[in-house]
Short mmCIF file of C-alpha atoms in Angstrom, two decimals:
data_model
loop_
_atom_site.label_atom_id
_atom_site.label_comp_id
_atom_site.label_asym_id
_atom_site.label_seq_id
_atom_site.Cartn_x
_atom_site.Cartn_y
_atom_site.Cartn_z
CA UNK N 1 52.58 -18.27 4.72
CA UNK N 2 52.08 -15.48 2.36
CA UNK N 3 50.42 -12.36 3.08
CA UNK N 4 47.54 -11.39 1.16
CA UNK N 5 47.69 -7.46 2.04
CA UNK N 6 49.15 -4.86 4.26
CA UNK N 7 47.90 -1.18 4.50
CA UNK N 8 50.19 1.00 2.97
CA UNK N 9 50.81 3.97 5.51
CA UNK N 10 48.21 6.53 6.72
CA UNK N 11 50.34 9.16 5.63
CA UNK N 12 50.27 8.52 1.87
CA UNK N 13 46.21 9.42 1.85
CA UNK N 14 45.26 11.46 4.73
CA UNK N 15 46.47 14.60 3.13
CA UNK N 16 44.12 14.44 0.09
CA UNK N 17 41.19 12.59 1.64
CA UNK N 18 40.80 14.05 5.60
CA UNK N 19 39.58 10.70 6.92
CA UNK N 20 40.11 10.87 10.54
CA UNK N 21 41.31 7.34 11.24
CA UNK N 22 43.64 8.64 14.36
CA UNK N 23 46.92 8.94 14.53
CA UNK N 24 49.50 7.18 12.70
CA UNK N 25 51.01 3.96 14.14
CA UNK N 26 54.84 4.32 15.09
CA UNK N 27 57.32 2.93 17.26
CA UNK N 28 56.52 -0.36 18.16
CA UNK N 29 53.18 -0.50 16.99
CA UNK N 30 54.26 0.33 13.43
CA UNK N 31 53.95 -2.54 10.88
CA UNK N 32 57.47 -4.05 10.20
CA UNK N 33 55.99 -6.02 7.37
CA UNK N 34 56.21 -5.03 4.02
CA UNK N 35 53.21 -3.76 1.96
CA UNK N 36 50.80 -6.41 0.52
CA UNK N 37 47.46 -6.90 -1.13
CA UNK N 38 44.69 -8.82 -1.06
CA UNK N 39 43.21 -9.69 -4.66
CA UNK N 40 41.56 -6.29 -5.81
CA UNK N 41 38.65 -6.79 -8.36
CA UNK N 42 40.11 -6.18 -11.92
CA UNK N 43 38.74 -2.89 -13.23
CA UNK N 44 39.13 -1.75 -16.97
CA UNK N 45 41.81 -0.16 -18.77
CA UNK N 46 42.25 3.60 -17.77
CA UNK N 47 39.20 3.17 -15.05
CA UNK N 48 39.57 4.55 -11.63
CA UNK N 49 37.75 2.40 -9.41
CA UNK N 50 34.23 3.50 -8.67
CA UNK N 51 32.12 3.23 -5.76
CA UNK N 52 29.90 0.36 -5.15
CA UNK N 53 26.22 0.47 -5.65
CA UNK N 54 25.27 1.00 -2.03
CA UNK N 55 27.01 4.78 -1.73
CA UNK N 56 24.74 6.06 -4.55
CA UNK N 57 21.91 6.91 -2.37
CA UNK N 58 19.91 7.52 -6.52
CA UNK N 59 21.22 3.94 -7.59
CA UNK N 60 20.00 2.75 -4.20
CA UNK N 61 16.87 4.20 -4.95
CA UNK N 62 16.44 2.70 -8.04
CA UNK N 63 17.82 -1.09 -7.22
CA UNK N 64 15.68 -0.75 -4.68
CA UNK N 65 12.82 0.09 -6.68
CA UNK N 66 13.19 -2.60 -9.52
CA UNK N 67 13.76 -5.17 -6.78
CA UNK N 68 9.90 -4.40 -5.35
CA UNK N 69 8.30 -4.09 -9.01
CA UNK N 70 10.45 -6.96 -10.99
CA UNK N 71 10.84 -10.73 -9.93
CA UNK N 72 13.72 -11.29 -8.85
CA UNK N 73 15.86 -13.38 -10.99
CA UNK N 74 15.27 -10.21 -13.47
CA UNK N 75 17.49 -8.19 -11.45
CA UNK N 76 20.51 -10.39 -11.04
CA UNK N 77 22.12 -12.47 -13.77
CA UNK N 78 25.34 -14.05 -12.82
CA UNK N 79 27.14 -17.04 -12.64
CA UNK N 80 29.26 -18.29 -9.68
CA UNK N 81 31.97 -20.73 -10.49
CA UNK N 82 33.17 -23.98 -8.42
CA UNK N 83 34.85 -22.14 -5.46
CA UNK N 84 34.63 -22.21 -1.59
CA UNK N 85 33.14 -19.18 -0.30
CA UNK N 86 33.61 -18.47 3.74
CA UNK N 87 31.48 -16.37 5.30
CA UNK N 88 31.77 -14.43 8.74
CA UNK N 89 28.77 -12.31 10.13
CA UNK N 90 27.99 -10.22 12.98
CA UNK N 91 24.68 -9.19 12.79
CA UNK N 92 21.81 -11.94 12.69
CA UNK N 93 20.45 -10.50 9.88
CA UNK N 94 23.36 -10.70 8.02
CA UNK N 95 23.55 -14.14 9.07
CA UNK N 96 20.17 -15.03 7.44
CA UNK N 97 20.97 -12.94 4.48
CA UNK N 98 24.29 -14.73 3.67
CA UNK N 99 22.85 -18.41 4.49
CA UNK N 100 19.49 -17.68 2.23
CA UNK N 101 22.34 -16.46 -0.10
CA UNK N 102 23.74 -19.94 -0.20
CA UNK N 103 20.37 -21.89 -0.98
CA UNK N 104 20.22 -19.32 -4.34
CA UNK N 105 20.57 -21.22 -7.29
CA UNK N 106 23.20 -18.77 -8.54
CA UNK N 107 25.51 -20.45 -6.04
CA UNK N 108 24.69 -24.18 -6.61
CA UNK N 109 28.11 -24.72 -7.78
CA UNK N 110 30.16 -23.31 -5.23
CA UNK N 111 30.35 -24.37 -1.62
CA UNK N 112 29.19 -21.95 1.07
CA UNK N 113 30.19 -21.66 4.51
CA UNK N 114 28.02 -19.14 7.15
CA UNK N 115 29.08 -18.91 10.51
CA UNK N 116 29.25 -15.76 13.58
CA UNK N 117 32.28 -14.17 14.69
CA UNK N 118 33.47 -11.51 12.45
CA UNK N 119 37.17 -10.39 11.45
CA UNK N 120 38.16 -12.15 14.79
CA UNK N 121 36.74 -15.45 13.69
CA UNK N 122 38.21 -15.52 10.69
CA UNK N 123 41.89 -14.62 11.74
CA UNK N 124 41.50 -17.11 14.00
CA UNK N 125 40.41 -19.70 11.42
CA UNK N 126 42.85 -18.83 8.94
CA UNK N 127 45.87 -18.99 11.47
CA UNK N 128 45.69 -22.37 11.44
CA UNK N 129 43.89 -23.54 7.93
CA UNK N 130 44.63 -21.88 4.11
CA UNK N 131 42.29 -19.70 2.71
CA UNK N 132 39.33 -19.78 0.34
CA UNK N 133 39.02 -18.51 -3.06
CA UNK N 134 36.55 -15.76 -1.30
CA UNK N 135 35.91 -14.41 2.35
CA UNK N 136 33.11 -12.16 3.23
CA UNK N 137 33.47 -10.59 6.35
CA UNK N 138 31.30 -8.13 8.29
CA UNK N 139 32.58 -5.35 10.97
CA UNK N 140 30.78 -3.18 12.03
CA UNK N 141 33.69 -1.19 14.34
CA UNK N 142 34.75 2.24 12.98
CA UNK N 143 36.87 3.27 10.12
CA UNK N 144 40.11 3.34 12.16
CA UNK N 145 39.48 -0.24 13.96
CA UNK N 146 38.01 -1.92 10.72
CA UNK N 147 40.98 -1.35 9.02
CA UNK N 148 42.98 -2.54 12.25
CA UNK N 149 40.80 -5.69 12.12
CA UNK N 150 41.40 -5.89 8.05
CA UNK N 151 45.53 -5.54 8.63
CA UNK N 152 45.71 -8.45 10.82
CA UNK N 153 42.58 -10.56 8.43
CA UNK N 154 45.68 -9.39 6.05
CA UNK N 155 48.70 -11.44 7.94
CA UNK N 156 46.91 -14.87 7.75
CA UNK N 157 45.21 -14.44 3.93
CA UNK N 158 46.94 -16.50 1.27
CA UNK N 159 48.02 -14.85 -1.55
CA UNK N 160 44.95 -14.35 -4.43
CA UNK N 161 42.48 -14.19 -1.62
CA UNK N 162 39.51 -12.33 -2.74
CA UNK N 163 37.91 -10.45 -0.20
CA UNK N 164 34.48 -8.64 0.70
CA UNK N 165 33.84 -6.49 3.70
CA UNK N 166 30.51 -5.73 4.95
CA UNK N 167 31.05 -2.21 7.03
CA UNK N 168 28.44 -0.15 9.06
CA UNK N 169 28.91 2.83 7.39
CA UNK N 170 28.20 4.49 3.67
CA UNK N 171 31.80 6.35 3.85
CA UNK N 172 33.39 6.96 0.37
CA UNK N 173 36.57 7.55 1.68
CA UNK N 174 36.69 4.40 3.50
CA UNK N 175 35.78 3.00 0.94
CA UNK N 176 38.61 4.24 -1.55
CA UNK N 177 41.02 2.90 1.53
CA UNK N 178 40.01 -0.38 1.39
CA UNK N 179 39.89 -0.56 -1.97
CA UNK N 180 44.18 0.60 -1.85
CA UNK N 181 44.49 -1.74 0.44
CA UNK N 182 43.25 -4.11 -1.81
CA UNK N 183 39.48 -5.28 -0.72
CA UNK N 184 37.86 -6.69 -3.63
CA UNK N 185 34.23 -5.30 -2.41
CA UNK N 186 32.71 -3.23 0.23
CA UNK N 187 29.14 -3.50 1.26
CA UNK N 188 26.90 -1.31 3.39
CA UNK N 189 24.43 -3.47 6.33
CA UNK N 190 21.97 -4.57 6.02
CA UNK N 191 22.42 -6.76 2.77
CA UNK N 192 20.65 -8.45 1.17
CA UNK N 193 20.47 -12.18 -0.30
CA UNK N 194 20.65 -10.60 -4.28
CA UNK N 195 23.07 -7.59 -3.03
CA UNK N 196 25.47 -10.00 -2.02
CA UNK N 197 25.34 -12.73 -4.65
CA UNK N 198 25.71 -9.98 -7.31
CA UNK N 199 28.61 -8.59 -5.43
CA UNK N 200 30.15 -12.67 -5.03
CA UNK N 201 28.94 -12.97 -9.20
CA UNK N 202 30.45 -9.63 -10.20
CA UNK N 203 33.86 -10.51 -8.71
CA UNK N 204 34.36 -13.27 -10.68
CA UNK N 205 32.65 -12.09 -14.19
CA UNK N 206 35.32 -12.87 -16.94
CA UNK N 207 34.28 -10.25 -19.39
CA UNK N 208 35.76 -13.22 -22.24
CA UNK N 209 33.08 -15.21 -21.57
CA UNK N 210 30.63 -15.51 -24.19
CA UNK N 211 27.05 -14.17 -23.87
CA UNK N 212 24.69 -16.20 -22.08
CA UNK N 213 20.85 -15.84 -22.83
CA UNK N 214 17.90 -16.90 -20.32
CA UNK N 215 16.65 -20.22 -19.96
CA UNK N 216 12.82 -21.16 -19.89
CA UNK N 217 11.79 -24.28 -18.61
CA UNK N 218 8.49 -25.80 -19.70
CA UNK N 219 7.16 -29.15 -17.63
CA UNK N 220 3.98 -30.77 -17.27
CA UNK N 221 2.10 -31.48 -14.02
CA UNK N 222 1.14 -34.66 -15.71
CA UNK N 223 1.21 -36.55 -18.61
CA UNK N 224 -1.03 -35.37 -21.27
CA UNK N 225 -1.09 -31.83 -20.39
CA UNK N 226 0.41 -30.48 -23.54
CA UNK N 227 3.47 -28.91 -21.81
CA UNK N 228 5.17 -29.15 -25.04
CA UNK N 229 2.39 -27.72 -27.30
CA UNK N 230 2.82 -25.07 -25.04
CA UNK N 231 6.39 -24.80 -25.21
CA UNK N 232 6.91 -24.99 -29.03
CA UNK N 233 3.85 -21.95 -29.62
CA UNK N 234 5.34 -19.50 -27.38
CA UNK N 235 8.82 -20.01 -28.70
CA UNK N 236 7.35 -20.00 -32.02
CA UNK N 237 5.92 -16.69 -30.80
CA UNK N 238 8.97 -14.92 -29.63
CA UNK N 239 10.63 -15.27 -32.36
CA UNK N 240 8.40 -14.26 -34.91
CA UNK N 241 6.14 -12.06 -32.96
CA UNK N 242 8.95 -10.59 -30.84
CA UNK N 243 11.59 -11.00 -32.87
CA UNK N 244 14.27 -12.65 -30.54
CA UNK N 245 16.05 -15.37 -31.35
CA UNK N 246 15.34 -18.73 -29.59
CA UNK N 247 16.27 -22.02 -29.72
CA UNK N 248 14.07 -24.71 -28.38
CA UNK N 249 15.70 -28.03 -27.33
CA UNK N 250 13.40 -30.99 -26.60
CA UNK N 251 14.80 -33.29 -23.88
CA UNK N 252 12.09 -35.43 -23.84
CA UNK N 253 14.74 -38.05 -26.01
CA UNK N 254 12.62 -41.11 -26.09
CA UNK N 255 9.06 -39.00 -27.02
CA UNK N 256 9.58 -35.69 -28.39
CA UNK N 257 6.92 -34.38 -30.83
CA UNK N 258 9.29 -31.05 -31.65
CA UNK N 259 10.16 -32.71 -35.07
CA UNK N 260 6.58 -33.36 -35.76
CA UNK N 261 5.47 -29.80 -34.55
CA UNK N 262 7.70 -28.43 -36.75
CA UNK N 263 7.26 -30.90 -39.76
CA UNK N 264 10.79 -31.25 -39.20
CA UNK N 265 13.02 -34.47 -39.76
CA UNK N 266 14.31 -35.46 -36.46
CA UNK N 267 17.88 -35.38 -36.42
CA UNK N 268 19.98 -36.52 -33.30
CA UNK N 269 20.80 -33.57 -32.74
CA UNK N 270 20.22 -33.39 -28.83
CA UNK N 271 21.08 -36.97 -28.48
CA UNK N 272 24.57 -36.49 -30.00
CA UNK N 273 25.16 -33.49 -28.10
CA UNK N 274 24.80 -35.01 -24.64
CA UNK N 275 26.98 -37.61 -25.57
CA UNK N 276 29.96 -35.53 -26.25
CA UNK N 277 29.12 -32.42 -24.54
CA UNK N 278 33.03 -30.93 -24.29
CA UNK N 279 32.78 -30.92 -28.19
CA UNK N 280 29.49 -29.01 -28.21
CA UNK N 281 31.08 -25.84 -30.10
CA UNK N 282 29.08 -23.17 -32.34
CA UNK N 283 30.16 -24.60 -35.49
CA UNK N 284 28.82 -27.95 -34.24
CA UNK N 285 25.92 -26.81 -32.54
CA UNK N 286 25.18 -25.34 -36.51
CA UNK N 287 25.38 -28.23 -37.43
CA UNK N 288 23.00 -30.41 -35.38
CA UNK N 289 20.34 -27.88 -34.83
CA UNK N 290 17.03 -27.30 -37.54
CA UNK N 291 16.76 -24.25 -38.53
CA UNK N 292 12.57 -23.88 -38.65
CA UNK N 293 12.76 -19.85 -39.22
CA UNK N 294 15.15 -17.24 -39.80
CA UNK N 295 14.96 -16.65 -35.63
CA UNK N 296 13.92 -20.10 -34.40
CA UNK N 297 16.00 -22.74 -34.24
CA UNK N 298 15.33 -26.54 -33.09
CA UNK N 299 17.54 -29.03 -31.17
CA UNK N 300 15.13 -32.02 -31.62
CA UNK N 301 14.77 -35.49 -30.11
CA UNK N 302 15.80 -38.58 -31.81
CA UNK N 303 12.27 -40.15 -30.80
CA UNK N 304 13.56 -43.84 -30.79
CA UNK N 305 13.71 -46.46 -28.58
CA UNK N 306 16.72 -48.35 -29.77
CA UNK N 307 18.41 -46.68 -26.44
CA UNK N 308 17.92 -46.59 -22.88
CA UNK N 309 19.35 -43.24 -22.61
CA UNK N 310 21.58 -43.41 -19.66
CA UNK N 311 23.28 -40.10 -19.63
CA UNK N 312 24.96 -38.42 -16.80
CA UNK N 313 22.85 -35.58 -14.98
CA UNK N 314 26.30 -33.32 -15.56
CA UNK N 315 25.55 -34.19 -19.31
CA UNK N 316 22.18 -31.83 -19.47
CA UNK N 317 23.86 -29.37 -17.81
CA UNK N 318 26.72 -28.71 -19.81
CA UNK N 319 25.08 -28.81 -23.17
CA UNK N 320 22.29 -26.32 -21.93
CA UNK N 321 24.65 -24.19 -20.78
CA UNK N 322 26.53 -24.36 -24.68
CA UNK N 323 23.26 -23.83 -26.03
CA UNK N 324 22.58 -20.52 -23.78
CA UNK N 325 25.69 -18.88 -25.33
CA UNK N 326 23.92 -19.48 -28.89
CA UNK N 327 20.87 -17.00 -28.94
CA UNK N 328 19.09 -14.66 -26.18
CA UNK N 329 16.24 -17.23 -25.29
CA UNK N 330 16.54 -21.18 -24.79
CA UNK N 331 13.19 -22.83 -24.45
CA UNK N 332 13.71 -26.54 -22.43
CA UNK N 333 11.09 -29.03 -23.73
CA UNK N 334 11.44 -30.60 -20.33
CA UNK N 335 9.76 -34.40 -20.33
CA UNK N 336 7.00 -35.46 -17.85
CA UNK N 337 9.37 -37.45 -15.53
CA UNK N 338 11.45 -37.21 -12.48
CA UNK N 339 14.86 -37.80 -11.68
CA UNK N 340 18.27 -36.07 -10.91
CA UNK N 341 18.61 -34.04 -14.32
CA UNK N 342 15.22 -32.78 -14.61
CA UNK N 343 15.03 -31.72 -11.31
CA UNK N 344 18.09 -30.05 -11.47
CA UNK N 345 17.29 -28.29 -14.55
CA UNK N 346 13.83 -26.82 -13.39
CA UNK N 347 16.01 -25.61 -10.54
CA UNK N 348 18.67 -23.84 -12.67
CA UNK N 349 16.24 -22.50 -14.82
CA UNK N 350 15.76 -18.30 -15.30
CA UNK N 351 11.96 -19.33 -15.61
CA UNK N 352 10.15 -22.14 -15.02
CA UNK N 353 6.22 -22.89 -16.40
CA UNK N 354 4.27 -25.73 -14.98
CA UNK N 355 1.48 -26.20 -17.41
CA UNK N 356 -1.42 -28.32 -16.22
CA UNK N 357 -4.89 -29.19 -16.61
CA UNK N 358 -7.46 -28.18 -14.19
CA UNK N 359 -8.34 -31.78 -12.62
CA UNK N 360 -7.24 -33.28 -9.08
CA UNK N 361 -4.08 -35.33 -10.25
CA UNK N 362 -2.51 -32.12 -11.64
CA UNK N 363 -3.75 -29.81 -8.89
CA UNK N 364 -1.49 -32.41 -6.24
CA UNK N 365 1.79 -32.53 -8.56
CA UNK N 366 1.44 -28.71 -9.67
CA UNK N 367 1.62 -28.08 -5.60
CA UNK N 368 4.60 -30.89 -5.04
CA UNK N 369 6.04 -29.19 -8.24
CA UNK N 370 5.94 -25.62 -7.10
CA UNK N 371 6.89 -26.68 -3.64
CA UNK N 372 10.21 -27.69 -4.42
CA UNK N 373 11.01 -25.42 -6.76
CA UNK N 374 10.34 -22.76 -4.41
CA UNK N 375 12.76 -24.28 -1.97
CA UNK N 376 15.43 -24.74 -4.61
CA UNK N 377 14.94 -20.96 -6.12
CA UNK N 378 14.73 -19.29 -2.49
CA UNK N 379 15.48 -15.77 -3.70
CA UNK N 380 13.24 -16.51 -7.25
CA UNK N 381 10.00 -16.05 -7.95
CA UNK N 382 7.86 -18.53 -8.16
CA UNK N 383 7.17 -20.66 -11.17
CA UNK N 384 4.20 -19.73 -13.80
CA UNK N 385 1.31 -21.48 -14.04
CA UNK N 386 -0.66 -22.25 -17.42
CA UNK N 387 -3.81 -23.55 -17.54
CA UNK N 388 -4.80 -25.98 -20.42
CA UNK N 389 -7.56 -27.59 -22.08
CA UNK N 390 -9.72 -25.45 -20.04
CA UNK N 391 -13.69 -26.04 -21.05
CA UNK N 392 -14.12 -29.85 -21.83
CA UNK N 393 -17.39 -30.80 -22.40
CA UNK N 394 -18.75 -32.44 -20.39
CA UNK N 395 -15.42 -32.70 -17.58
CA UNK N 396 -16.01 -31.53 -14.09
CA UNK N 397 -13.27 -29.28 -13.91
CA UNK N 398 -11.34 -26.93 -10.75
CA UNK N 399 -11.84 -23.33 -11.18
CA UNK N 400 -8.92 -21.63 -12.27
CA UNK N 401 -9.62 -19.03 -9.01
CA UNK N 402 -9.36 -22.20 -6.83
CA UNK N 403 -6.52 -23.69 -8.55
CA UNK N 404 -4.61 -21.08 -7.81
CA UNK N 405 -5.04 -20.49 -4.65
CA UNK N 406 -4.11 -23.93 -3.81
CA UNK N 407 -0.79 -23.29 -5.09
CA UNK N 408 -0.47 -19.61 -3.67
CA UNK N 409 -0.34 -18.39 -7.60
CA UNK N 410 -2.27 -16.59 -9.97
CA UNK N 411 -2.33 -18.52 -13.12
CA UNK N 412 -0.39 -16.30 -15.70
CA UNK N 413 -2.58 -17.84 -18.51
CA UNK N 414 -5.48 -20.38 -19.35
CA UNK N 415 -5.93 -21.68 -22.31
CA UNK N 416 -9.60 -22.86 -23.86
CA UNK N 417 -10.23 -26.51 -25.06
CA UNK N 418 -9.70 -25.77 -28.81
CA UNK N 419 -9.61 -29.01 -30.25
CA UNK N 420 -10.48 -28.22 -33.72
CA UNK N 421 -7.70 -25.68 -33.90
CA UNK N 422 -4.79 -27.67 -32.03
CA UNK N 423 -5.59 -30.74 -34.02
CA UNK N 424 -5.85 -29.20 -37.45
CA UNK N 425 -2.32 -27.31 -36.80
CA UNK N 426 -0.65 -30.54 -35.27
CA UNK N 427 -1.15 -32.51 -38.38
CA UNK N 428 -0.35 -29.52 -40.63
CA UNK N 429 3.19 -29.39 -38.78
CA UNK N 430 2.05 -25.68 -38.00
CA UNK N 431 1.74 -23.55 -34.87
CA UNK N 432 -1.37 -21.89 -33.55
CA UNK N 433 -0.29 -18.63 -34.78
CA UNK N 434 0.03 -19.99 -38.46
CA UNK N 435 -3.31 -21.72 -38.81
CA UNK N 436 -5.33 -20.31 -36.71
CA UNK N 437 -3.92 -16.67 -35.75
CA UNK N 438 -6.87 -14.82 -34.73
CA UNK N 439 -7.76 -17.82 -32.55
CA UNK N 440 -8.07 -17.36 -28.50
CA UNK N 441 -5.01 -19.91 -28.48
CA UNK N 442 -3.61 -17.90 -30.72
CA UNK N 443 -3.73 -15.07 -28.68
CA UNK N 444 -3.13 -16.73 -25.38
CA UNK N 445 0.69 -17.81 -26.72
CA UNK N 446 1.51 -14.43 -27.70
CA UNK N 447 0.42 -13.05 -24.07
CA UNK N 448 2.82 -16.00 -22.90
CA UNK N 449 5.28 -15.34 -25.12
CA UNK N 450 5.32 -11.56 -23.60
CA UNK N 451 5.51 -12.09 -19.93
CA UNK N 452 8.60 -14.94 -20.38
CA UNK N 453 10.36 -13.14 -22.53
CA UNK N 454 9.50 -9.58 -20.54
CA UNK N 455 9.51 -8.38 -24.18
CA UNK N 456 6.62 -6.43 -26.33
CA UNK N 457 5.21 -7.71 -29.55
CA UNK N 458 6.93 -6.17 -32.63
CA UNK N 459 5.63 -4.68 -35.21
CA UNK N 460 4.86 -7.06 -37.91
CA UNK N 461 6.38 -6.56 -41.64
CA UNK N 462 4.00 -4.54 -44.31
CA UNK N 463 3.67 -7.91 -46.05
CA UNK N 464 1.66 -9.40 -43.54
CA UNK N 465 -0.67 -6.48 -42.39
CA UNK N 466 -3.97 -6.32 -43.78
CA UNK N 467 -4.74 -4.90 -47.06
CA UNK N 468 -1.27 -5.79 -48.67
CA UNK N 469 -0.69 -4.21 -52.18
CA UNK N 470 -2.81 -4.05 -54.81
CA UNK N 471 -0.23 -5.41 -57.34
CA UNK N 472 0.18 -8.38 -54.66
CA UNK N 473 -2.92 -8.99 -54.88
CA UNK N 474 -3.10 -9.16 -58.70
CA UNK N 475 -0.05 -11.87 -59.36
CA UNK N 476 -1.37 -13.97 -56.30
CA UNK N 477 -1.27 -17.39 -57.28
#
């Protein structure tokens, strides 16, 4: 079997660093094996390596500080592929850390094993299976027996072994050791969930990989809630009040009304996309999407019933992932039904809204709803909640205080019963903020359009501020 690492000898770093590890092993305790490495992270060109966030007690400060104010899936953004990851705690704590870590959605794709034991689990694991692509292991024995421990963790390692050590203390020099020796990551105790699955997402970051932007789910508690009203304003919003660029795909293949929203022609755009995802490039992508606005672009539904559409849960997956590496924001039109794909798409999502209307039948699937998704997105926050139709006449409806605490949220938004407004812009093929912009909708979807996006309004162009130019005003057909 090949050996991952070996240390290289104390000699070659005690004289510039004075880290008292003890003496020197010689004689027969001396290492007759020659010098190998376990897979070091890949730093840039002409960069020394750096210590890790944990030994910058300002950094700490800080992470620590946007963790508290900011939800969490705002402070890590990373992607883990298909790989076994083996983990080996000490300290309970750690042991709920790493396992919660392995419920995140960050790490649906890889498989995670948690168990006790340590360094001296592991060795004894490895001496009779092959490695991992990753092993995190904690030890939390000083400098000079950690890196004992970490020679012999060495001598059963296959070769491109990636490995993360979880120490007891914030030692640079240690640090700077383990990194020669060829440690991929060292982490101070206690972790947490996000510490470590940026630490597992930053190992295996290929900086070739094209940007990805955030995903924002949209579903409906129930049919008729106007999830996708919702859905198609607020991206209509952030692109032309924020200025980002979005794309909005409607999934809803059968039903979608983002062609009609949009006065668009419904092109199969979506449809032809899940069927051949692996050829879903940019120049294709170009070519199947609508282009409604300079920033807003639209990957409608066919809206036909001349196919069962039978596609593959995998299918949804792939393309939205495409999509996300086409523009900062990628609003999901996600239909009123349940099965395998949407589910797993509300879970993968960086935000999720669950729009409803305040009656009984959406109160009890808004609460199954946020229930799961909560269980799925452990180390999330939870999903939004938008309130709709609020103020029929005439309908006894739940208060928006009680609503929400039966779900444990605070609605982020509720929306009056404007049906004057919605109507007159639905048959227009117009958004609230076109035909009716000074309207309480109108003003409600810009709000929304804020908090997903975590982005302020811009300023809008001198051409459509009030007053405009005399001379405009004059040749104005």
């Amino acid at each position: 079997m090949n050996n991952a690492f070996a240390p290289q000898p104390f000699e070659s770093f005690e004289d510039d660093l004075d880290l008292d590890l003890g003496p020197p092993p010689s004689g027969a305790d001396a290492p007759d094996h020659q010098p190998l490495q376990f897979t070091p992270a890949q730093p840039t060109a002409s960069q020394a390596p750096q210590p890790p966030a944990p030994f910058n007690p300002v950094g700490e400060l800080v992470a620590g500080a946007a963790e508290a104010f900011s939800p969490p899936a705002q402070t890590v953004d990373v992607s883990v592929p298909r790989i076994a990851i083996h983990i080996f705690a000490e300290r309970q704590d750690t042991l709920a850390a790493a396992e919660r870590a392995g419920q995140d959605r960050r790490l649906a794709r890889a498989t995670t094993q948690v168990r006790l034991g340590g360094v001296a689990a592991a060795v004894e694991t490895y001496a009779h299976e092959p490695t991992p692509p990753l092993i995190v292991v904690e030890c939390l024995a000083g400098a000079h027996e950690l890196l004992n421990e970490i020679d012999q963790l060495a001598q059963v390692c296959d070769q491109g072994t990636k490995v993360v050590i979880i120490g007891p203390t914030n030692d640079i020099l240690l640090y700077r050791e383990l990194m020669r020796r060829g440690v991929s990551e060292y982490l101070v105790a206690p972790i947490q969930p996000l510490q470590l699955i940026a630490a597992i997402g930053g190992l295996f970051n290929d900086p070739a990989q094209p940007f990805v932007g955030r995903s924002i789910a949209f579903v409906g508690a129930r049919g008729g809630t106007g999830a996708s009203t919702v859905a198609h304003n607020t991206a209509w919003a952030m692109s032309e009040r924020i200025g980002a660029n979005t794309v909005i795909v409607d999934y809803d293949l059968p039903f979608g009304t983002a062609g009609l929203d949009f006065n668009q022609d419904p092109l199969n755009g979506v449809a032809d996309a899940l069927n051949q995802p692996e050829r879903l490039d940019q120049t294709l992508m170009d070519r199947m999407m609508v282009r409604c606005t300079d920033r807003l672009s639209l990957f409608a539904a066919p809206a036909t019933l001349d196919t069962d559409w039978d596609i593959a849960p995998e299918a949804f997956e792939e393309v939205t992932t495409r999509i996300r590496q086409s523009a900062p924001f990628v609003v999901l039109d996600l239909p009123h039904q349940w099965n395998g794909w949407v589910r797993r798409s509300l879970i993968a999502a960086d935000e999720v809204v669950v729009v409803a209307t305040p009656d009984l039948a959406s109160l009890r699937n808004a609460k199954n709803m946020m229930d799961l998704i909560r269980q799925g997105r452990p180390n999330d926050a939870p999903p939004r909640l938008v309130l709709n139709q609020v103020g029929v006449p005439g309908r006894p409806e739940i208060p928006a205080k009680d609503f929400g605490a039966a779900l444990g949220v605070h609605p982020s938004l509720t929306i009056p019963f404007e049906p004057k407004v919605f109507g007159a812009a639905a048959n227009n093929g117009q958004m609230i903020l076109e035909a009716a912009g000074k309207s309480k909708a109108a003003e409600s979807f810009q709000t929304l359009a804020q908090i997903v996006s975590r982005r302020e309004i811009a300023a809008l162009p001198a051409s459509k501020t009030k007053g405009g130019s005399l001379f405009g005003k004059l040749f104005k057909r």
